[in-house]
Amino acid sequence: MNFTRLCALVRKEMQEIIRDRLYLLLAFLLPVALLVEFGYGMTDDIELVNLAIIDQDHSAASREYAQRLFSTRHFRRVAAPEPADMERALSDGSARAVLWIGSGFERDLTKGRTVDVQVLIDGAFTGAARTINGYLEGMNAQINMEMRSAIQARQGMAAPVPVPLQAVRLQPRFLYNPELRSIVVNAPSLIMLVLMLVPPLLIAVSIVREKETGSIYNIASSTVTRLEFLLGKLLPVVAITMINAVLLWLTISFYFGVECRGSLLQLAFAILLYVLATSGLGLMVSAAVRTQLAAIFITTMTAIIVSTQFSGLFAPLDTAEMSNQFIAKLFPAGYFLPMVRGIYLKGADLSVFWPELLALFIYALVVLWIAHTLFHKRTHS
Amino acid sequence: MENPALIELSGFSKRYGKTVAVHDITLRVERGQLFGLIGADGAGKSSLMKAVAGVLAFEEGSLRVFGTELNSERAAEPVKARLGFMPQGLGLNLYPDLTVEENINFFARLRLVAPAALRTRKEALLAMTRLTPFRDRAMKYLSGGMKQKLGLICTLIHTPELIVLDEPTTGVDPVSRRDFWLILTQLIQQEGLTALVSTAYLDEASRFDALALMHNGRVLAQGEPDSLSQRAGARIVRLHADRSALTALATHFAQLETHDDEARVYVECDDDLQAQQQVLEVIAPSSAQSLSVHLPELEDVFVALLRSLEPLSASTPHWTGIVEHAPVSGDNGHAIYAAKLTRDFGDFRAVDEASFTVNYGEIFGLLGANGAGKTTVIKMLTGIVPPSAGIGRVAGADMRHAGQAIKERVGYMSQAFSLYTDLTVKENLLLFAGVYGLEPPLAEERMRWVIKLGGLQGLERTATGSLPMGLRQRLALGCALIHQPRVLFLDEPTSGVDPMGRRHFWDILRTLAHDDGVAILLTTHYMREADQCDHLALMFDGRVVADATPAQMKADFSAEHGQLLEVRSTNPQQVLSALQAAGFAQAIQHGHHIHVMTHEPDTAVLRIRAALAAHGLADAQLVAQALTMEDVFVQRVLALESSHRHARARSRV
């Protein structure tokens, strides 16, 4: 390897990047834009969900129960459908959830029996459905206890089950603070997603552009080695991405207000290895394809599918199916996510993650080797 | 002892999947040679050159460069230090956001040129190409000719022994092209370079030491340019005759070009007198005027070779029968009327008071260097760009405000042919018919008409992308004609098409104009085509600086500059310096030939002979040559450029 040539390649790359406004925008605006966009987009918070209540008991207790549900900003009451039309109300979107209070609600409540209230939730958006269910269950538990003790007090009977005083006072806002929770958990995870997407994209665009214009022949017809060329593309992108990592950290800390609990230096080291691995993936794709369109499509689709489905972003990997666990092992996101979560959220020390670090390091070497094997200076077409 | 060849191919073949790009080529390039590959788009030139540069693998045969067999990626590496490769596409391999100097520096560092050596070489090459004043300009803001010269510098910066240049002059105007050739010739002599250069312009052939004519992946002929013309065993008989005589000639001789009353007949006969007789057997001697016999030009030889390949081409086009429209009134019957057309882009005046007229039935050629304003004129006339001032009228109407009825009298064929390559021939024609609002029954009828007239029968269901360039060009013309316009705009319609295809195309244009009365305005960089126009306008710096028939332009030029004398020698460089020493300061090298303009040919001939004899160059041949359109164009533009520079220098003072 010749360092004069490598420096020439890196220098030219930097000059081009700095002068190409579109590329510059792509390089520095896209990561933060993605972070902010996904940061809001992925929040589990829900407000004013359309809720219908079918009350067949028509009692004071059932009316009060319903009223309590709508005392928060989470639910908005919509007209109750006929019991036979419950499902249609959900499918046509007029309600996201339907509660059915059967007759005998107050009677059973008074007698201290368990009351069954049927709930039907729109399951099209699994995440939102789960959240709605959580809200309802939580509120139901709280209201239930309040109402039961109120009724028992009215009737002068001793409470069949001792009810802790504190539970009654629980504020739903406390228990169900989804906005805060989702951003805290998600923001560091988004570093994984953004850095899975952007570096391969930048690399692929810059290599395949040279293939399209024919300037790749300057390299192919010269004595530049394949490794020099690949490193000449890799290093500027890694440098840009590390600057981006700082921008991401600033955005998460100051815009979203989530501070890093672990060591920033350790975080930077983990990010560096991760970026080397994801950029290497970009090199691999660029070596194989011929048009920018194909390069952009492949890197973007891979990044989005891998980082959302096979990284442990929404569900922990160790509970996933074996096949999914295997796929996750093929991409760097799954190794990086526990590290970034651990360091950022829990203040974990990097030494805990040495298997992941080692995996990423080997990963980076392997993809670089594959790219080197796939890239040729003398091609067949 | 035989000199080892620098490049040696034998039985070389290259395929892309099932498509054969190059078939069984055997070829030698000697050290120090300027070797030309000449052929149209798709002839296989690029594949061959990429293989020589070691960037393309091939399937069969052997390829040796510097004596090294290039049979693997690894084997090709050592050769790369000694060669420079410039791929096809004007400046496409350069980095647009980098300045001229940064581009050069990048190539130099890539090639490990030592900083001190780089400084001197860079300055020398910049000075030689006159790019020194533009060293800090971003490459993307250079003109076509400048990009091409920068590409050459970058290819040469590491002092290679062999350079491979793929179509360096395509899309560049004749002045920049001549400039480029002068620089290249000079460098080759100074540095003992060997160069493999491809071109689609046959008129550049005389600049090569040796060349190969390529077509459809095969080499049809190779050798020195002059010997190729001699070996063809044919003569060109030029004469003037009346129409019936010309028709008689056309039935007897398959290869014949006519223009007005003048004919160039290709006679397959190796003797001047016999060739002349063969022509005079067909027409009465009395009907032939100013008859002369010449050696065929390379283009004639090429066309003859192509003809022997496709003797009875079923696709010979036959365009007639444009339906007569109602006569168009206004503008005194001018088809195109431009009066002081002006267009400013910010501070930049692209077109400056351009005035000209084009009549129905006339082929009007708009010439000019890249950036002279030709395309902007066409855009203003067709209503795409509004003029800043002046009037532009087509078919009696201003295209900006013209209604659909008038717009349908105009056809436009762009440089890129703007066909949909994934669609079939039929689908393309029906699409354009639809665009011009033809109803289905009429569209079907016109489609059949275009297919018949364009000789595209049997190709209706063929994907356009798989057609050869010549047919694609005819289809593009067909699409521009599907609504039977009365005025036709053609922007560089023949670039990349082989000479046979170009001749067919011009036959169509002549029929359209002269028989059917269509007005045609076209731009071209082929000066041979300019010669065939009925009328020419030369643009320079946004202005129309000359407006006359080709014959008139040549006559004006002769009156001003005199007769053209050509000196042919195996040692052109020495001849050039001998002549310059003898007081012919404006002598110009043109390949192996030196051109001198003189008002007194008789005394000049004597002076030239004396000068040559004094330098021991008496074997050089001296011929009085007819002026070509290229001579006129290049000299005019050069003169304008120098007065332009002076004027600017004065205005700065």
JSON list of C-alpha atoms in Angstrom, two decimals, chain A residues 209-337:
[
{"chain": "A", "resi": 209, "resn": "ARG", "atom": "CA", "xyz": [-21.12, 7.67, -9.39]},
{"chain": "A", "resi": 210, "resn": "GLU", "atom": "CA", "xyz": [-17.55, 7.12, -10.55]},
{"chain": "A", "resi": 211, "resn": "LYS", "atom": "CA", "xyz": [-18.66, 3.95, -12.29]},
{"chain": "A", "resi": 212, "resn": "GLU", "atom": "CA", "xyz": [-21.42, 5.85, -14.04]},
{"chain": "A", "resi": 213, "resn": "THR", "atom": "CA", "xyz": [-19.31, 8.77, -15.27]},
{"chain": "A", "resi": 214, "resn": "GLY", "atom": "CA", "xyz": [-16.34, 6.60, -16.18]},
{"chain": "A", "resi": 215, "resn": "SER", "atom": "CA", "xyz": [-13.88, 8.29, -13.81]},
{"chain": "A", "resi": 216, "resn": "ILE", "atom": "CA", "xyz": [-13.47, 4.83, -12.25]},
{"chain": "A", "resi": 217, "resn": "TYR", "atom": "CA", "xyz": [-11.25, 4.17, -15.28]},
{"chain": "A", "resi": 218, "resn": "ASN", "atom": "CA", "xyz": [-8.76, 6.68, -13.90]},
{"chain": "A", "resi": 219, "resn": "ILE", "atom": "CA", "xyz": [-8.31, 4.23, -11.05]},
{"chain": "A", "resi": 220, "resn": "ALA", "atom": "CA", "xyz": [-8.61, 1.06, -13.11]},
{"chain": "A", "resi": 221, "resn": "SER", "atom": "CA", "xyz": [-6.03, 2.16, -15.67]},
{"chain": "A", "resi": 222, "resn": "SER", "atom": "CA", "xyz": [-3.55, 3.35, -13.04]},
{"chain": "A", "resi": 223, "resn": "THR", "atom": "CA", "xyz": [-1.32, 1.55, -10.57]},
{"chain": "A", "resi": 224, "resn": "VAL", "atom": "CA", "xyz": [-3.60, 2.36, -7.63]},
{"chain": "A", "resi": 225, "resn": "THR", "atom": "CA", "xyz": [-4.31, -0.89, -5.82]},
{"chain": "A", "resi": 226, "resn": "ARG", "atom": "CA", "xyz": [-7.82, -2.08, -5.09]},
{"chain": "A", "resi": 227, "resn": "LEU", "atom": "CA", "xyz": [-7.24, -1.76, -1.35]},
{"chain": "A", "resi": 228, "resn": "GLU", "atom": "CA", "xyz": [-6.01, 1.83, -1.72]},
{"chain": "A", "resi": 229, "resn": "PHE", "atom": "CA", "xyz": [-9.09, 2.72, -3.70]},
{"chain": "A", "resi": 230, "resn": "LEU", "atom": "CA", "xyz": [-11.47, 1.11, -1.20]},
{"chain": "A", "resi": 231, "resn": "LEU", "atom": "CA", "xyz": [-9.73, 2.71, 1.79]},
{"chain": "A", "resi": 232, "resn": "GLY", "atom": "CA", "xyz": [-9.69, 6.02, -0.10]},
{"chain": "A", "resi": 233, "resn": "LYS", "atom": "CA", "xyz": [-13.49, 5.83, -0.18]},
{"chain": "A", "resi": 234, "resn": "LEU", "atom": "CA", "xyz": [-13.91, 4.39, 3.31]},
{"chain": "A", "resi": 235, "resn": "LEU", "atom": "CA", "xyz": [-11.81, 6.80, 5.35]},
{"chain": "A", "resi": 236, "resn": "PRO", "atom": "CA", "xyz": [-13.50, 10.09, 4.34]},
{"chain": "A", "resi": 237, "resn": "VAL", "atom": "CA", "xyz": [-16.92, 8.59, 5.00]},
{"chain": "A", "resi": 238, "resn": "VAL", "atom": "CA", "xyz": [-15.84, 7.27, 8.40]},
{"chain": "A", "resi": 239, "resn": "ALA", "atom": "CA", "xyz": [-14.49, 10.74, 9.22]},
{"chain": "A", "resi": 240, "resn": "ILE", "atom": "CA", "xyz": [-17.73, 12.41, 8.17]},
{"chain": "A", "resi": 241, "resn": "THR", "atom": "CA", "xyz": [-19.76, 9.88, 10.10]},
{"chain": "A", "resi": 242, "resn": "MET", "atom": "CA", "xyz": [-17.81, 10.45, 13.30]},
{"chain": "A", "resi": 243, "resn": "ILE", "atom": "CA", "xyz": [-18.59, 14.16, 12.99]},
{"chain": "A", "resi": 244, "resn": "ASN", "atom": "CA", "xyz": [-22.20, 13.16, 12.47]},
{"chain": "A", "resi": 245, "resn": "ALA", "atom": "CA", "xyz": [-22.10, 11.02, 15.58]},
{"chain": "A", "resi": 246, "resn": "VAL", "atom": "CA", "xyz": [-21.22, 14.13, 17.57]},
{"chain": "A", "resi": 247, "resn": "LEU", "atom": "CA", "xyz": [-24.15, 15.97, 15.96]},
{"chain": "A", "resi": 248, "resn": "LEU", "atom": "CA", "xyz": [-26.45, 13.09, 16.85]},
{"chain": "A", "resi": 249, "resn": "TRP", "atom": "CA", "xyz": [-25.24, 13.08, 20.44]},
{"chain": "A", "resi": 250, "resn": "LEU", "atom": "CA", "xyz": [-25.78, 16.84, 20.68]},
{"chain": "A", "resi": 251, "resn": "THR", "atom": "CA", "xyz": [-29.30, 16.51, 19.29]},
{"chain": "A", "resi": 252, "resn": "ILE", "atom": "CA", "xyz": [-30.21, 13.69, 21.66]},
{"chain": "A", "resi": 253, "resn": "SER", "atom": "CA", "xyz": [-28.72, 15.45, 24.69]},
{"chain": "A", "resi": 254, "resn": "PHE", "atom": "CA", "xyz": [-29.99, 18.94, 24.11]},
{"chain": "A", "resi": 255, "resn": "TYR", "atom": "CA", "xyz": [-32.96, 18.63, 21.82]},
{"chain": "A", "resi": 256, "resn": "PHE", "atom": "CA", "xyz": [-34.48, 15.49, 23.31]},
{"chain": "A", "resi": 257, "resn": "GLY", "atom": "CA", "xyz": [-32.89, 16.05, 26.69]},
{"chain": "A", "resi": 258, "resn": "VAL", "atom": "CA", "xyz": [-31.59, 12.52, 27.12]},
{"chain": "A", "resi": 259, "resn": "GLU", "atom": "CA", "xyz": [-28.13, 12.52, 28.59]},
{"chain": "A", "resi": 260, "resn": "CYS", "atom": "CA", "xyz": [-25.53, 9.85, 28.15]},
{"chain": "A", "resi": 261, "resn": "ARG", "atom": "CA", "xyz": [-24.89, 8.09, 31.43]},
{"chain": "A", "resi": 262, "resn": "GLY", "atom": "CA", "xyz": [-21.80, 6.22, 30.33]},
{"chain": "A", "resi": 263, "resn": "SER", "atom": "CA", "xyz": [-18.41, 7.38, 29.07]},
{"chain": "A", "resi": 264, "resn": "LEU", "atom": "CA", "xyz": [-18.55, 9.44, 25.87]},
{"chain": "A", "resi": 265, "resn": "LEU", "atom": "CA", "xyz": [-15.13, 8.16, 24.85]},
{"chain": "A", "resi": 266, "resn": "GLN", "atom": "CA", "xyz": [-16.28, 4.57, 25.18]},
{"chain": "A", "resi": 267, "resn": "LEU", "atom": "CA", "xyz": [-19.40, 5.42, 23.24]},
{"chain": "A", "resi": 268, "resn": "ALA", "atom": "CA", "xyz": [-17.27, 6.97, 20.48]},
{"chain": "A", "resi": 269, "resn": "PHE", "atom": "CA", "xyz": [-15.11, 3.87, 20.30]},
{"chain": "A", "resi": 270, "resn": "ALA", "atom": "CA", "xyz": [-18.13, 1.60, 19.95]},
{"chain": "A", "resi": 271, "resn": "ILE", "atom": "CA", "xyz": [-19.56, 3.91, 17.28]},
{"chain": "A", "resi": 272, "resn": "LEU", "atom": "CA", "xyz": [-16.26, 3.90, 15.36]},
{"chain": "A", "resi": 273, "resn": "LEU", "atom": "CA", "xyz": [-16.21, 0.11, 15.12]},
{"chain": "A", "resi": 274, "resn": "TYR", "atom": "CA", "xyz": [-19.87, 0.07, 14.16]},
{"chain": "A", "resi": 275, "resn": "VAL", "atom": "CA", "xyz": [-19.34, 2.70, 11.44]},
{"chain": "A", "resi": 276, "resn": "LEU", "atom": "CA", "xyz": [-16.38, 0.75, 10.03]},
{"chain": "A", "resi": 277, "resn": "ALA", "atom": "CA", "xyz": [-18.63, -2.28, 9.78]},
{"chain": "A", "resi": 278, "resn": "THR", "atom": "CA", "xyz": [-21.60, -0.48, 8.19]},
{"chain": "A", "resi": 279, "resn": "SER", "atom": "CA", "xyz": [-19.35, 1.48, 5.78]},
{"chain": "A", "resi": 280, "resn": "GLY", "atom": "CA", "xyz": [-17.77, -1.84, 4.81]},
{"chain": "A", "resi": 281, "resn": "LEU", "atom": "CA", "xyz": [-21.25, -3.06, 3.91]},
{"chain": "A", "resi": 282, "resn": "GLY", "atom": "CA", "xyz": [-21.56, -0.01, 1.66]},
{"chain": "A", "resi": 283, "resn": "LEU", "atom": "CA", "xyz": [-18.26, -0.88, -0.03]},
{"chain": "A", "resi": 284, "resn": "MET", "atom": "CA", "xyz": [-19.51, -4.39, -0.60]},
{"chain": "A", "resi": 285, "resn": "VAL", "atom": "CA", "xyz": [-22.74, -3.20, -2.24]},
{"chain": "A", "resi": 286, "resn": "SER", "atom": "CA", "xyz": [-20.89, -0.64, -4.40]},
{"chain": "A", "resi": 287, "resn": "ALA", "atom": "CA", "xyz": [-18.45, -3.25, -5.62]},
{"chain": "A", "resi": 288, "resn": "ALA", "atom": "CA", "xyz": [-21.35, -5.37, -6.81]},
{"chain": "A", "resi": 289, "resn": "VAL", "atom": "CA", "xyz": [-23.76, -2.92, -8.47]},
{"chain": "A", "resi": 290, "resn": "ARG", "atom": "CA", "xyz": [-23.44, -0.58, -11.43]},
{"chain": "A", "resi": 291, "resn": "THR", "atom": "CA", "xyz": [-26.03, 2.16, -11.04]},
{"chain": "A", "resi": 292, "resn": "GLN", "atom": "CA", "xyz": [-26.53, 4.73, -8.29]},
{"chain": "A", "resi": 293, "resn": "LEU", "atom": "CA", "xyz": [-30.22, 3.90, -8.23]},
{"chain": "A", "resi": 294, "resn": "ALA", "atom": "CA", "xyz": [-29.49, 0.25, -7.43]},
{"chain": "A", "resi": 295, "resn": "ALA", "atom": "CA", "xyz": [-26.88, 1.24, -4.83]},
{"chain": "A", "resi": 296, "resn": "ILE", "atom": "CA", "xyz": [-29.26, 3.62, -3.07]},
{"chain": "A", "resi": 297, "resn": "PHE", "atom": "CA", "xyz": [-32.13, 1.16, -3.17]},
{"chain": "A", "resi": 298, "resn": "ILE", "atom": "CA", "xyz": [-30.16, -1.78, -1.82]},
{"chain": "A", "resi": 299, "resn": "THR", "atom": "CA", "xyz": [-28.38, 0.11, 0.96]},
{"chain": "A", "resi": 300, "resn": "THR", "atom": "CA", "xyz": [-31.53, 1.91, 2.10]},
{"chain": "A", "resi": 301, "resn": "MET", "atom": "CA", "xyz": [-33.76, -1.14, 2.10]},
{"chain": "A", "resi": 302, "resn": "THR", "atom": "CA", "xyz": [-31.15, -3.25, 3.87]},
{"chain": "A", "resi": 303, "resn": "ALA", "atom": "CA", "xyz": [-30.56, -0.61, 6.50]},
{"chain": "A", "resi": 304, "resn": "ILE", "atom": "CA", "xyz": [-34.23, -0.05, 7.26]},
{"chain": "A", "resi": 305, "resn": "ILE", "atom": "CA", "xyz": [-35.21, -3.71, 7.33]},
{"chain": "A", "resi": 306, "resn": "VAL", "atom": "CA", "xyz": [-32.19, -4.77, 9.36]},
{"chain": "A", "resi": 307, "resn": "SER", "atom": "CA", "xyz": [-32.27, -1.96, 11.88]},
{"chain": "A", "resi": 308, "resn": "THR", "atom": "CA", "xyz": [-36.00, -2.22, 12.54]},
{"chain": "A", "resi": 309, "resn": "GLN", "atom": "CA", "xyz": [-36.53, -5.98, 12.30]},
{"chain": "A", "resi": 310, "resn": "PHE", "atom": "CA", "xyz": [-33.25, -7.70, 13.07]},
{"chain": "A", "resi": 311, "resn": "SER", "atom": "CA", "xyz": [-31.52, -5.52, 15.61]},
{"chain": "A", "resi": 312, "resn": "GLY", "atom": "CA", "xyz": [-33.59, -5.91, 18.75]},
{"chain": "A", "resi": 313, "resn": "LEU", "atom": "CA", "xyz": [-35.02, -2.43, 18.41]},
{"chain": "A", "resi": 314, "resn": "PHE", "atom": "CA", "xyz": [-38.64, -3.36, 19.18]},
{"chain": "A", "resi": 315, "resn": "ALA", "atom": "CA", "xyz": [-38.26, -6.76, 20.76]},
{"chain": "A", "resi": 316, "resn": "PRO", "atom": "CA", "xyz": [-35.24, -8.29, 22.46]},
{"chain": "A", "resi": 317, "resn": "LEU", "atom": "CA", "xyz": [-33.24, -10.51, 20.12]},
{"chain": "A", "resi": 318, "resn": "ASP", "atom": "CA", "xyz": [-32.82, -13.39, 22.57]},
{"chain": "A", "resi": 319, "resn": "THR", "atom": "CA", "xyz": [-36.54, -14.05, 22.59]},
{"chain": "A", "resi": 320, "resn": "ALA", "atom": "CA", "xyz": [-36.78, -13.91, 18.77]},
{"chain": "A", "resi": 321, "resn": "GLU", "atom": "CA", "xyz": [-37.13, -16.94, 16.53]},
{"chain": "A", "resi": 322, "resn": "MET", "atom": "CA", "xyz": [-33.94, -18.83, 15.74]},
{"chain": "A", "resi": 323, "resn": "SER", "atom": "CA", "xyz": [-34.05, -17.84, 12.07]},
{"chain": "A", "resi": 324, "resn": "ASN", "atom": "CA", "xyz": [-34.38, -14.17, 12.97]},
{"chain": "A", "resi": 325, "resn": "GLN", "atom": "CA", "xyz": [-31.58, -14.46, 15.48]},
{"chain": "A", "resi": 326, "resn": "PHE", "atom": "CA", "xyz": [-29.41, -15.93, 12.75]},
{"chain": "A", "resi": 327, "resn": "ILE", "atom": "CA", "xyz": [-30.23, -13.12, 10.29]},
{"chain": "A", "resi": 328, "resn": "ALA", "atom": "CA", "xyz": [-29.48, -10.58, 13.02]},
{"chain": "A", "resi": 329, "resn": "LYS", "atom": "CA", "xyz": [-26.01, -12.07, 13.41]},
{"chain": "A", "resi": 330, "resn": "LEU", "atom": "CA", "xyz": [-25.31, -11.26, 9.74]},
{"chain": "A", "resi": 331, "resn": "PHE", "atom": "CA", "xyz": [-25.58, -7.50, 10.30]},
{"chain": "A", "resi": 332, "resn": "PRO", "atom": "CA", "xyz": [-23.73, -5.15, 12.61]},
{"chain": "A", "resi": 333, "resn": "ALA", "atom": "CA", "xyz": [-26.85, -3.53, 14.09]},
{"chain": "A", "resi": 334, "resn": "GLY", "atom": "CA", "xyz": [-27.58, -6.40, 16.46]},
{"chain": "A", "resi": 335, "resn": "TYR", "atom": "CA", "xyz": [-24.09, -6.20, 17.96]},
{"chain": "A", "resi": 336, "resn": "PHE", "atom": "CA", "xyz": [-24.18, -2.45, 18.35]},
{"chain": "A", "resi": 337, "resn": "LEU", "atom": "CA", "xyz": [-27.63, -1.91, 19.84]}
]
